């Protein structure tokens, strides 16, 4: 009788230990997970509209496109301070509405609490489409 | 409720403090009832347009929204004054330690509920406030990103999680902790009538903004009780956004059981935090061009 109780106790202990390890694993995995990169499909008609002469770029969802139709460039519009959406200014610079950070046309932080530059998306041509990865 | 929780700590004053405590219960009742009346008309998937149709499409819709907002702000104000009242009269010892700490937790819970309510507007300012909230929470080492996902859902996932916590989690916790602390369900006729009159007056006189902010705002302002936090985020590292409020809550909680120089130090630190909050409120208002 007692050995049966001992056995059940062991089962409980091992089950508890296994579940704890599993739980820790799940927590660890969620904490260690790198931010997933997102892909943004860039409509080809928009890319064709790029003038490449230093004129206005084009905002497409979370990105700002500049460059030429054959060699477009894309900056993320996510502020590197706390993640608000920055607004492109007529001067080519960017302003964050949340705490007033400013970025130059290359995305470098010039004033305000943001220290890091705006992220540059990796662009890839697939067939006749451009895909941006951020 | 645990019997032990009702036993005042030895040596504590016998007279309860709490005219503003009862008033906060009154504001909570008005806020919950007006919020419940808004819920059927609000759609987190089309937040802004559903609020616009509440304001213009249902009878007294704009007034009801104002009533909900102003009673919630009234609740925060009454709660803060109640905390000062308790600290001044040294009545925190009347509560058992667990009940005291859970009562202290009412303040951050209410702030989260208010922030959630602001985010639920779904306009440009609300989206920016959600981004700041997410970024600030994510800066908590380790637990930050999962906590941000729990409170606001994944990035770009809409307002479902915020709506659920605003109308569900936070509201339920506020009710449970208030009832546990006050030991009554109904706050009484006088505080309820007073809270209702104050909220009705404010809702009749002041409109709650919706849609694009007035031109000239250089920075996001967000809900007015959190202006100090917004100001702080301009000049201090992002982590100050959670470290400073956490320090405030811990200092307030530590008043129970603190005596002599320890209590004086805790009160002085709380006063310094309040002064800093006021200074950063001014800072953000100046930056916004007010
Ligand atoms: S999020 Fe852009 S300045 Fe703070």
XYZ file of C-alpha atoms and ligand atoms in Angstrom:
428
model
C 0.000 0.000 0.000
C 2.724 2.374 1.051
C 4.867 1.527 -1.977
C 1.884 2.339 -4.210
C 1.586 5.738 -2.547
C 5.344 6.240 -2.952
C 5.020 5.385 -6.623
C 2.151 7.866 -7.122
C 4.154 10.503 -5.254
C 7.100 9.913 -7.592
C 4.811 10.198 -10.629
C 3.471 13.527 -9.340
C 6.977 14.817 -8.638
C 8.293 13.866 -12.082
C 5.200 15.212 -13.814
C 5.581 18.474 -11.902
C 9.269 18.685 -12.777
C 8.583 17.953 -16.468
C 5.824 20.590 -16.599
C 8.076 23.138 -14.873
C 10.864 22.499 -17.402
C 8.322 22.780 -20.218
C 6.940 26.026 -18.763
C 10.428 27.487 -18.343
C 11.220 26.472 -21.917
C 8.114 28.246 -23.231
C 8.923 31.403 -21.230
C 12.579 31.283 -22.330
C 11.609 30.797 -25.966
C 9.198 33.721 -25.868
C 11.801 35.940 -24.207
C 14.629 34.904 -26.517
C 12.521 35.193 -29.661
C 13.919 37.764 -32.050
C 11.390 40.177 -33.554
C 10.105 38.514 -36.700
C 10.956 40.336 -39.873
C 7.955 41.454 -41.916
C 7.641 41.544 -45.655
C 5.929 44.425 -47.409
C 4.868 44.087 -51.015
C 5.670 47.298 -52.893
C 3.194 48.002 -55.700
C 5.219 48.306 -58.931
C 3.282 51.397 -60.087
C 4.442 53.207 -56.940
C 8.062 52.173 -57.486
C 7.792 53.419 -61.089
C 6.748 56.831 -59.752
C 10.097 57.354 -58.010
C 11.893 60.162 -59.772
C 15.383 59.629 -58.372
C 16.125 63.333 -58.701
C 16.018 63.982 -55.003
C 12.319 64.885 -55.201
C 9.635 63.715 -52.792
C 9.707 60.100 -51.745
C 6.567 58.014 -51.331
C 5.114 56.659 -48.073
C 3.902 53.067 -48.458
C 2.403 51.664 -45.262
C 5.222 51.471 -42.688
C 7.906 52.454 -45.252
C 9.204 55.510 -47.061
C 10.487 54.896 -50.590
C 13.209 56.936 -52.274
C 15.798 56.242 -54.986
C 15.000 55.294 -58.571
C 12.605 52.741 -60.105
C 15.567 50.454 -60.840
C 17.257 50.953 -57.456
C 14.637 51.906 -54.868
C 15.529 52.445 -51.206
C 13.161 52.116 -48.257
C 13.320 53.503 -44.741
C 11.104 52.264 -41.925
C 8.769 54.964 -40.627
C 8.854 53.469 -37.116
C 10.494 55.865 -34.664
C 13.470 54.277 -32.933
C 12.554 55.865 -29.600
C 9.295 54.117 -28.690
C 7.852 53.067 -32.022
C 5.478 55.860 -33.117
C 4.992 56.449 -36.829
C 7.243 59.318 -38.017
C 5.906 61.777 -40.583
C 7.887 62.757 -43.700
C 8.393 66.538 -43.932
C 8.534 68.578 -47.171
C 12.277 69.123 -46.496
C 12.882 65.363 -46.813
C 13.451 64.985 -43.058
C 11.177 63.060 -40.686
C 9.453 64.171 -37.465
C 8.017 61.972 -34.743
C 4.732 63.259 -33.303
C 5.186 61.500 -29.969
C 8.195 63.135 -28.297
C 9.505 65.353 -31.068
C 12.444 63.311 -32.421
C 13.752 64.428 -35.807
C 15.576 62.396 -38.447
C 17.346 63.669 -41.569
C 16.520 62.445 -45.071
C 18.943 59.516 -44.617
C 17.119 58.493 -41.454
C 19.849 59.636 -39.018
C 18.532 60.874 -35.663
C 19.247 64.597 -35.423
C 17.338 65.729 -32.334
C 14.963 64.552 -29.640
C 15.061 61.408 -27.526
C 15.610 58.914 -30.406
C 19.264 57.922 -30.670
C 19.303 55.244 -33.399
C 18.675 55.910 -37.100
C 15.463 54.799 -38.798
C 15.797 51.180 -39.925
C 16.604 50.578 -43.569
C 14.514 47.845 -45.205
C 16.196 45.181 -47.330
C 14.711 45.283 -50.833
C 14.546 42.287 -53.084
C 13.201 41.962 -56.617
C 10.974 38.932 -57.178
C 9.885 38.765 -60.796
C 8.520 42.182 -61.550
C 7.669 42.918 -57.916
C 9.743 44.534 -55.170
C 9.546 43.069 -51.677
C 10.796 45.002 -48.638
C 11.892 43.135 -45.519
C 11.933 45.053 -42.187
C -13.183 37.500 2.830
C -10.486 36.233 5.154
C -11.402 37.123 8.742
C -7.817 38.149 9.454
C -8.031 40.815 6.754
C -10.695 42.658 8.695
C -8.610 42.920 11.819
C -6.951 46.308 12.211
C -3.226 46.160 12.859
C -2.295 46.615 16.484
C -1.781 50.205 17.518
C -3.499 51.653 14.472
C -5.958 54.524 14.850
C -9.538 53.379 15.224
C -11.230 56.075 13.115
C -11.428 55.221 9.430
C -10.319 57.828 6.889
C -12.239 58.038 3.733
C -14.617 60.752 2.561
C -12.677 60.792 -0.710
C -12.481 56.997 -0.608
C -16.273 56.845 -0.617
C -16.388 59.507 -3.314
C -14.046 57.395 -5.475
C -16.441 54.458 -5.097
C -19.197 56.799 -6.315
C -17.138 57.819 -9.360
C -16.374 54.154 -10.040
C -20.099 53.352 -10.072
C -20.825 56.216 -12.531
C -17.871 55.233 -14.726
C -18.904 51.562 -14.848
C -22.577 52.292 -15.599
C -21.799 54.830 -18.336
C -19.135 52.489 -19.760
C -21.630 49.610 -19.813
C -24.080 51.813 -21.743
C -21.380 52.547 -24.347
C -20.169 48.961 -24.824
C -22.979 47.774 -27.181
C -22.267 50.676 -29.565
C -18.469 50.421 -29.606
C -16.641 48.333 -32.200
C -12.879 47.819 -31.674
C -12.528 46.875 -35.363
C -13.930 50.268 -36.415
C -13.099 52.278 -33.302
C -13.115 55.815 -34.609
C -16.212 55.480 -36.781
C -18.136 53.692 -34.020
C -17.276 56.510 -31.585
C -18.302 59.072 -34.188
C -21.625 57.333 -34.593
C -22.019 57.178 -30.797
C -21.437 60.937 -30.690
C -23.828 61.806 -33.483
C -26.086 58.791 -33.968
C -27.448 57.831 -30.564
C -29.410 60.117 -28.234
C -27.110 61.704 -25.649
C -24.205 59.656 -27.080
C -21.593 62.433 -26.811
C -22.827 63.252 -23.309
C -22.602 59.580 -22.288
C -19.038 59.378 -23.577
C -18.176 62.537 -21.651
C -19.825 61.113 -18.535
C -17.713 57.959 -18.802
C -14.480 59.919 -19.368
C -15.009 62.558 -16.681
C -16.228 60.120 -14.041
C -13.089 58.041 -14.695
C -10.865 61.093 -14.337
C -12.854 62.029 -11.215
C -12.164 58.548 -9.863
C -8.420 59.019 -10.341
C -8.477 62.426 -8.698
C -10.549 61.207 -5.736
C -8.281 58.174 -5.366
C -5.127 60.310 -5.255
C -6.672 62.678 -2.698
C -7.805 59.626 -0.693
C -4.216 58.308 -0.687
C -2.991 61.689 0.616
C -5.790 61.623 3.221
C -4.713 58.151 4.375
C -1.033 59.138 4.546
C -1.878 62.288 6.510
C -4.148 60.530 9.011
C -1.854 57.467 9.151
C -4.830 55.150 8.742
C -3.133 52.629 6.437
C -2.463 50.405 9.441
C -6.203 49.691 9.714
C -5.876 47.308 6.806
C -4.104 43.971 6.827
C -0.932 44.007 4.729
C -2.424 42.089 1.793
C -5.540 44.265 1.615
C -3.416 47.427 1.844
C -1.125 46.404 -1.020
C -4.085 45.384 -3.161
C -5.703 48.761 -2.400
C -2.482 50.470 -3.496
C -2.655 48.417 -6.717
C -5.929 50.231 -7.517
C -3.923 53.270 -8.650
C -1.804 51.592 -11.372
C -4.804 49.505 -12.437
C -6.876 52.637 -12.897
C -4.080 54.334 -14.835
C -3.896 51.300 -17.144
C -7.676 51.415 -17.586
C -7.517 55.150 -18.413
C -4.703 54.612 -20.873
C -6.693 51.776 -22.453
C -9.720 54.050 -22.739
C -7.635 56.686 -24.514
C -6.181 54.116 -26.918
C -9.712 52.865 -27.727
C -10.451 56.196 -29.440
C -8.659 54.710 -32.443
C -7.685 58.101 -33.940
C -4.137 59.201 -34.801
C -3.380 60.370 -31.251
C -4.722 57.156 -29.805
C -2.582 55.066 -32.188
C 0.468 57.077 -31.194
C -0.395 56.587 -27.495
C -0.671 52.837 -28.110
C 2.766 52.849 -29.786
C 4.279 54.690 -26.811
C 2.592 52.314 -24.338
C 3.853 49.299 -26.271
C 7.392 50.703 -26.588
C 7.544 51.636 -22.908
C 6.231 48.266 -21.715
C 8.606 46.443 -24.059
C 11.517 48.223 -22.376
C 10.898 46.184 -19.181
C 13.760 43.668 -19.221
C 12.668 40.107 -19.950
C 8.938 40.307 -19.309
C 8.413 43.483 -21.380
C 7.602 42.168 -24.864
C 5.225 39.381 -23.709
C 3.546 41.825 -21.306
C 3.100 44.357 -24.121
C 1.580 41.633 -26.292
C -0.726 40.616 -23.432
C -1.952 44.175 -22.857
C -2.163 45.381 -26.446
C -1.992 42.299 -28.655
C 0.721 41.852 -31.281
C 1.858 44.834 -33.378
C -0.822 45.697 -35.926
C -3.348 43.376 -34.299
C -6.048 46.000 -33.704
C -7.746 47.126 -30.536
C -9.345 43.839 -29.451
C -6.952 43.146 -26.561
C -7.051 46.760 -25.325
C -10.877 46.736 -25.422
C -11.059 43.425 -23.588
C -8.777 44.633 -20.777
C -10.435 48.060 -20.546
C -13.995 46.788 -20.263
C -13.139 43.424 -18.716
C -9.911 42.702 -16.847
C -9.203 46.161 -15.413
C -12.832 46.997 -14.637
C -13.422 43.683 -12.870
C -10.213 44.022 -10.857
C -11.099 47.607 -9.923
C -14.489 46.476 -8.623
C -13.112 43.488 -6.711
C -10.305 45.459 -5.057
C -12.559 48.429 -4.268
C -15.176 46.206 -2.648
C -12.493 44.337 -0.717
C -10.983 47.604 0.505
C -14.200 49.506 1.258
C -16.021 46.395 2.551
C -19.245 47.594 0.931
C -20.710 47.052 -2.523
C -22.856 50.206 -2.681
C -20.829 53.357 -1.839
C -23.851 55.110 -0.313
C -26.298 57.663 -1.654
C -24.384 60.876 -0.849
C -21.044 60.006 -2.497
C -22.846 58.464 -5.466
C -25.036 61.538 -6.009
C -22.041 63.844 -5.552
C -19.928 61.857 -8.041
C -22.827 61.708 -10.505
C -23.444 65.479 -10.255
C -19.744 66.304 -10.718
C -19.490 63.960 -13.735
C -22.721 65.231 -15.299
C -21.522 68.830 -14.822
C -18.132 68.125 -16.421
C -19.694 66.136 -19.287
C -22.145 68.961 -19.962
C -19.465 71.651 -19.966
C -16.422 69.947 -21.508
C -16.353 67.834 -24.651
C -14.005 64.856 -24.860
C -11.850 65.251 -27.990
C -12.013 62.801 -30.877
C -10.265 62.799 -34.242
C -7.232 64.813 -35.331
C -5.578 66.984 -32.656
C -5.843 70.757 -33.052
C -3.094 72.145 -35.317
C 0.062 73.332 -33.652
C 0.614 70.327 -31.378
C 4.304 69.519 -31.759
C 4.078 66.363 -29.676
C 1.551 63.806 -28.506
C -0.134 64.794 -25.261
C -2.255 61.752 -24.420
C -4.551 61.554 -21.372
C -3.955 64.558 -19.082
C -3.090 62.586 -15.906
C -0.194 61.078 -17.852
C 1.252 64.316 -19.216
C 4.071 64.050 -16.649
C 4.953 60.622 -18.001
C 4.977 61.934 -21.577
C 7.254 64.798 -20.507
C 9.565 62.341 -18.787
C 9.888 60.260 -21.934
C 11.224 63.290 -23.839
C 14.208 63.757 -21.519
C 14.747 60.511 -19.630
C 15.456 56.980 -20.920
C 12.366 55.003 -21.972
C 12.676 52.770 -18.883
C 11.802 55.803 -16.709
C 8.285 55.350 -18.081
C 7.771 52.266 -15.915
C 10.466 52.687 -13.236
C 9.106 56.016 -11.928
C 5.433 54.899 -11.617
C 6.592 51.604 -10.072
C 8.722 53.519 -7.552
C 5.670 55.656 -6.685
C 3.512 52.587 -6.069
C 6.193 50.879 -3.956
C 6.791 54.018 -1.900
C 3.068 54.429 -1.252
C 2.761 50.763 -0.311
C 5.773 50.966 1.996
C 4.026 53.610 4.152
C 2.246 50.787 5.954
C 4.584 49.649 8.654
C 7.025 52.518 8.165
C 7.529 54.743 11.169
C 9.813 57.587 12.209
C 12.575 58.557 9.750
C 11.665 55.736 7.320
C 8.136 57.113 6.956
C 9.417 60.669 6.604
C 11.858 59.540 3.899
C 9.116 57.657 2.014
C 6.803 60.693 2.191
C 9.599 63.027 1.058
C 10.385 60.730 -1.891
C 6.680 60.646 -2.826
C 6.511 64.447 -2.657
C 9.636 64.678 -4.866
C 8.035 62.306 -7.396
C 4.859 64.401 -7.427
C 6.889 67.597 -7.936
C 8.876 65.942 -10.750
C 5.618 64.779 -12.343
C 4.261 68.351 -12.228
C 7.508 69.744 -13.709
C 7.463 67.231 -16.578
C 3.775 68.028 -17.168
C 4.769 71.659 -17.685
C 7.687 70.557 -19.876
C 5.463 68.627 -22.315
C 2.850 71.398 -22.399
C 5.526 73.929 -23.321
C 6.943 71.568 -25.954
C 3.456 71.142 -27.410
C 3.189 74.900 -27.716
C 0.535 75.537 -25.064
S 8.375 57.578 -30.140
Fe 9.316 58.975 -31.497
S 10.142 60.445 -30.228
Fe 9.262 59.042 -28.855
